[in-house]
Short mmCIF file of C-alpha atoms in Angstrom, two decimals:
data_model
loop_
_atom_site.label_atom_id
_atom_site.label_comp_id
_atom_site.label_asym_id
_atom_site.label_seq_id
_atom_site.Cartn_x
_atom_site.Cartn_y
_atom_site.Cartn_z
CA MET Y 1 9.56 24.43 -32.65
CA ARG Y 2 10.35 22.80 -29.57
CA ILE Y 3 6.75 23.72 -27.87
CA GLY Y 4 5.96 23.02 -23.66
CA LEU Y 5 2.07 22.63 -22.44
CA PHE Y 6 1.97 23.97 -19.35
CA GLY Y 7 -1.75 22.30 -17.94
CA GLY Y 8 -4.17 23.16 -15.38
CA THR Y 9 -6.71 25.09 -14.18
CA PHE Y 10 -4.74 28.55 -13.08
CA ASP Y 11 -7.27 28.84 -10.55
CA PRO Y 12 -5.14 31.59 -10.30
CA VAL Y 13 -1.87 31.24 -11.70
CA HIS Y 14 0.61 32.28 -9.28
CA MET Y 15 4.72 32.62 -9.19
CA GLY Y 16 5.54 29.10 -8.49
CA HIS Y 17 3.65 28.42 -12.14
CA LEU Y 18 5.58 30.97 -13.82
CA ILE Y 19 8.57 29.89 -12.10
CA LEU Y 20 8.42 26.47 -12.85
CA ALA Y 21 7.33 27.04 -16.40
CA GLU Y 22 10.71 29.98 -17.54
CA GLN Y 23 13.20 27.27 -16.15
CA SER Y 24 11.06 24.34 -18.59
CA ARG Y 25 11.53 26.38 -21.16
CA ASP Y 26 15.28 27.64 -20.52
CA GLN Y 27 16.61 24.43 -19.07
CA GLY Y 28 14.20 22.12 -21.50
CA ARG Y 29 15.62 24.49 -24.11
CA LEU Y 30 11.67 25.33 -25.32
CA ASP Y 31 11.40 27.75 -28.58
CA GLU Y 32 7.55 28.78 -26.08
CA VAL Y 33 6.09 28.15 -23.42
CA TRP Y 34 2.08 27.25 -23.80
CA PHE Y 35 0.07 27.70 -21.48
CA VAL Y 36 -2.69 26.01 -21.20
CA PRO Y 37 -5.98 26.34 -19.33
CA SER Y 38 -8.28 23.69 -18.81
CA ALA Y 39 -12.15 24.17 -19.75
CA HIS Y 40 -13.81 20.74 -17.81
CA PRO Y 41 -10.81 18.87 -15.71
CA PRO Y 42 -11.98 15.12 -15.50
CA HIS Y 43 -11.03 15.26 -12.05
CA LYS Y 44 -12.54 18.17 -10.65
CA ARG Y 45 -15.82 17.42 -11.77
CA GLU Y 46 -17.22 18.71 -8.76
CA GLN Y 47 -15.27 21.58 -8.03
CA PRO Y 48 -16.18 25.04 -8.90
CA LEU Y 49 -13.54 26.69 -10.99
CA THR Y 50 -13.41 30.68 -11.89
CA ARG Y 51 -14.84 31.49 -15.54
CA PHE Y 52 -12.77 30.17 -17.72
CA GLU Y 53 -11.98 33.81 -19.88
CA GLN Y 54 -11.59 35.50 -16.36
CA ARG Y 55 -8.96 32.62 -15.29
CA CYS Y 56 -7.69 32.95 -19.07
CA ASP Y 57 -7.49 36.72 -18.84
CA MET Y 58 -5.57 36.98 -15.64
CA LEU Y 59 -2.03 34.59 -17.29
CA GLU Y 60 -2.77 37.05 -19.58
CA LEU Y 61 -1.96 39.41 -17.15
CA ALA Y 62 0.65 36.96 -15.82
CA THR Y 63 2.61 36.50 -18.76
CA ALA Y 64 2.63 39.98 -20.32
CA GLY Y 65 5.84 40.71 -21.21
CA HIS Y 66 7.38 37.06 -21.92
CA PRO Y 67 7.90 37.00 -25.45
CA HIS Y 68 8.07 33.28 -25.07
CA PHE Y 69 5.04 32.51 -23.37
CA ARG Y 70 1.62 32.00 -25.39
CA ILE Y 71 -1.76 31.35 -23.66
CA GLU Y 72 -3.85 28.44 -25.78
CA ARG Y 73 -7.82 28.90 -25.68
CA ILE Y 74 -7.95 25.05 -27.20
CA GLU Y 75 -9.76 23.17 -24.13
CA LYS Y 76 -12.64 26.07 -24.36
CA GLU Y 77 -13.71 23.97 -28.37
CA LEU Y 78 -12.84 20.64 -26.81
CA PRO Y 79 -16.14 18.28 -26.11
CA PRO Y 80 -15.65 17.53 -22.62
CA PRO Y 81 -14.62 16.04 -20.29
CA GLY Y 82 -11.07 17.56 -21.15
CA TYR Y 83 -8.65 14.11 -21.51
CA THR Y 84 -4.27 15.81 -21.75
CA VAL Y 85 -4.33 12.84 -25.06
CA GLN Y 86 -6.93 14.81 -26.06
CA THR Y 87 -5.61 18.28 -26.02
CA LEU Y 88 -2.90 17.23 -27.43
CA THR Y 89 -3.96 15.03 -30.26
CA HIS Y 90 -5.16 18.10 -31.40
CA LEU Y 91 -2.31 20.33 -30.85
CA ARG Y 92 -0.67 17.67 -33.04
CA GLN Y 93 -3.11 17.98 -35.97
CA ARG Y 94 -3.13 21.83 -36.19
CA HIS Y 95 1.02 22.37 -35.34
CA PRO Y 96 2.35 18.68 -37.10
CA ASP Y 97 5.83 20.27 -36.96
CA HIS Y 98 5.62 20.70 -34.29
CA GLU Y 99 7.62 19.19 -30.96
CA PHE Y 100 5.65 19.26 -28.11
CA PHE Y 101 6.78 18.67 -24.02
CA LEU Y 102 4.40 18.48 -20.88
CA ILE Y 103 5.12 20.37 -17.91
CA LEU Y 104 4.40 18.52 -14.75
CA GLY Y 105 5.20 18.38 -11.02
CA ALA Y 106 6.66 15.31 -9.67
CA ASP Y 107 3.24 14.68 -8.06
CA SER Y 108 1.46 14.58 -11.16
CA LEU Y 109 4.35 12.60 -13.01
CA ALA Y 110 3.48 9.38 -10.40
CA ASP Y 111 -0.52 10.35 -11.34
CA LEU Y 112 0.26 10.00 -15.16
CA PRO Y 113 -0.66 5.85 -14.98
CA GLY Y 114 -4.14 6.52 -14.16
CA TRP Y 115 -4.65 9.11 -16.95
CA TYR Y 116 -6.54 8.44 -19.88
CA GLN Y 117 -4.76 7.04 -22.27
CA PRO Y 118 -1.44 7.39 -21.25
CA GLN Y 119 0.40 5.31 -23.46
CA GLN Y 120 -0.58 8.00 -26.47
CA ILE Y 121 0.00 10.78 -24.04
CA VAL Y 122 4.16 9.64 -24.15
CA SER Y 123 3.76 8.75 -27.50
CA GLN Y 124 2.60 12.33 -28.21
CA ALA Y 125 5.07 14.38 -26.05
CA GLY Y 126 8.39 14.05 -23.74
CA LEU Y 127 8.28 14.95 -20.13
CA LEU Y 128 9.82 17.86 -18.34
CA VAL Y 129 8.96 17.43 -14.79
CA ALA Y 130 9.86 19.47 -11.86
CA PRO Y 131 10.52 17.88 -8.21
CA ARG Y 132 8.04 18.61 -5.46
CA PRO Y 133 9.29 18.19 -1.41
CA GLY Y 134 8.35 14.53 -0.30
CA VAL Y 135 7.30 12.91 -3.96
CA MET Y 136 10.05 10.07 -4.92
CA LEU Y 137 11.39 11.08 -8.63
CA TRP Y 138 10.53 8.12 -10.59
CA THR Y 139 12.73 7.34 -13.28
CA ALA Y 140 11.53 6.52 -17.15
CA GLU Y 141 12.16 2.92 -16.73
CA ARG Y 142 9.75 2.83 -14.09
CA LEU Y 143 6.96 4.97 -15.55
CA ALA Y 144 6.98 3.13 -18.72
CA GLU Y 145 6.78 -0.67 -16.66
CA ALA Y 146 3.69 1.45 -15.02
CA ILE Y 147 2.20 2.16 -18.42
CA ALA Y 148 2.86 -1.45 -20.05
CA VAL Y 149 5.35 0.70 -22.72
CA ASN Y 150 8.84 0.01 -23.96
CA ALA Y 151 11.73 2.44 -21.96
CA GLY Y 152 13.05 4.12 -25.23
CA GLN Y 153 9.42 5.39 -25.49
CA VAL Y 154 9.52 7.67 -22.44
CA ARG Y 155 11.34 10.83 -22.39
CA LEU Y 156 11.76 11.73 -19.40
CA HIS Y 157 14.08 14.73 -17.90
CA TYR Y 158 13.80 16.47 -14.52
CA ILE Y 159 13.77 20.38 -14.18
CA ALA Y 160 16.12 22.00 -11.45
CA CYS Y 161 13.40 24.46 -10.24
CA PRO Y 162 13.08 25.81 -6.49
CA LEU Y 163 10.91 23.84 -4.59
CA ILE Y 164 8.37 26.49 -4.34
CA GLU Y 165 4.84 25.21 -2.27
CA ILE Y 166 1.95 27.62 -3.35
CA ALA Y 167 -1.27 27.01 -3.81
CA SER Y 168 -4.43 27.91 -5.68
CA ARG Y 169 -6.06 26.03 -3.15
CA GLU Y 170 -4.07 28.33 -0.54
CA LEU Y 171 -4.47 31.08 -2.23
CA ARG Y 172 -8.22 31.36 -2.85
CA ARG Y 173 -8.92 30.49 0.85
CA SER Y 174 -6.78 32.96 1.76
CA VAL Y 175 -8.58 35.66 -0.61
CA ALA Y 176 -11.82 34.28 1.56
CA GLN Y 177 -9.89 35.09 4.76
CA GLY Y 178 -8.97 38.36 3.42
CA TRP Y 179 -5.50 37.31 3.82
CA SER Y 180 -2.85 38.74 1.55
CA ILE Y 181 -1.06 37.63 -1.37
CA ARG Y 182 1.15 39.82 -2.16
CA TYR Y 183 4.24 38.74 -3.86
CA LEU Y 184 2.70 35.14 -4.27
CA VAL Y 185 1.31 36.72 -7.71
CA PRO Y 186 1.70 38.58 -9.84
CA ARG Y 187 0.76 42.02 -8.91
CA ALA Y 188 -1.70 42.83 -12.03
CA VAL Y 189 -3.02 39.37 -10.72
CA GLU Y 190 -3.85 40.00 -7.09
CA GLU Y 191 -5.19 43.52 -8.39
CA TYR Y 192 -7.79 41.66 -11.09
CA ILE Y 193 -8.59 39.34 -8.34
CA ARG Y 194 -9.30 42.53 -5.63
CA GLU Y 195 -11.08 44.07 -8.69
CA ARG Y 196 -13.94 41.17 -9.68
CA GLY Y 197 -14.03 40.25 -5.92
CA LEU Y 198 -13.27 37.15 -7.37
CA TYR Y 199 -12.58 34.28 -4.38
CA ARG Y 200 -14.40 36.20 -2.19
CA PRO Y 201 -16.49 34.85 0.81
CA LYS Y 202 -20.46 35.42 0.76
CA ALA Y 203 -21.55 36.11 3.70
CA SER Y 204 -24.39 33.79 5.44
CA GLY Y 205 -24.47 35.43 9.07
CA SER Y 206 -23.43 38.62 10.66
CA GLY Y 207 -19.66 38.45 10.35
CA PRO Y 208 -16.60 37.06 9.02
CA ALA Y 209 -16.85 34.18 11.23
CA SER Y 210 -20.19 33.15 9.73
CA ALA Y 211 -18.72 33.63 5.97
CA THR Y 212 -18.82 30.50 3.67
CA TYR Y 213 -16.34 29.95 0.73
CA GLU Y 214 -18.08 31.16 -2.82
CA LEU Y 215 -16.06 30.82 -5.81
CA THR Y 216 -17.54 32.48 -9.58
CA LEU Y 217 -19.01 29.66 -11.22
CA LEU Y 218 -19.06 28.36 -14.78
#
């Protein structure tokens, strides 16, 4: 099977994530897309995160009814830090008959040379990349040169995807300010956030202006 791996904190999952996943599935001729929520993202060690299982709950709600979407919780089982190459290696060991592809934004692709063991990443998975506003599109040749491998080892394909600028951090800020996130996240996710009080500010004074931002911590 051809499997797309879509990693991230998904804090919270939003419509941009779902559109990218579906376009990658379709254009990349994938059998399934596996959402891989990060448990211990190495680039966000100092950033508070919503509990892993709550982020998984939101993903389950967001993808409910899609027969080709699945939530893969493997990173909860792996020791920190949660490097992509580590996740890939374990998934390939568990599913040796699958062919894996990483689903990335063009901004993440530009950062890939700085990831842990990027050569091992491109040797284990193809790359399905969505353009990002204002981000230059790297060629396979440029990426290969940046990580010191032969260009033939880089399987890079771009996805024609709407340029939707939704950021999870902005959604968290909107909730903290009491603003609407309707149509930015699936309705079930919006209700989950509201019912559990996720991303709500903790008052430190007498009014909204004195509220401080607080997330549910791991």
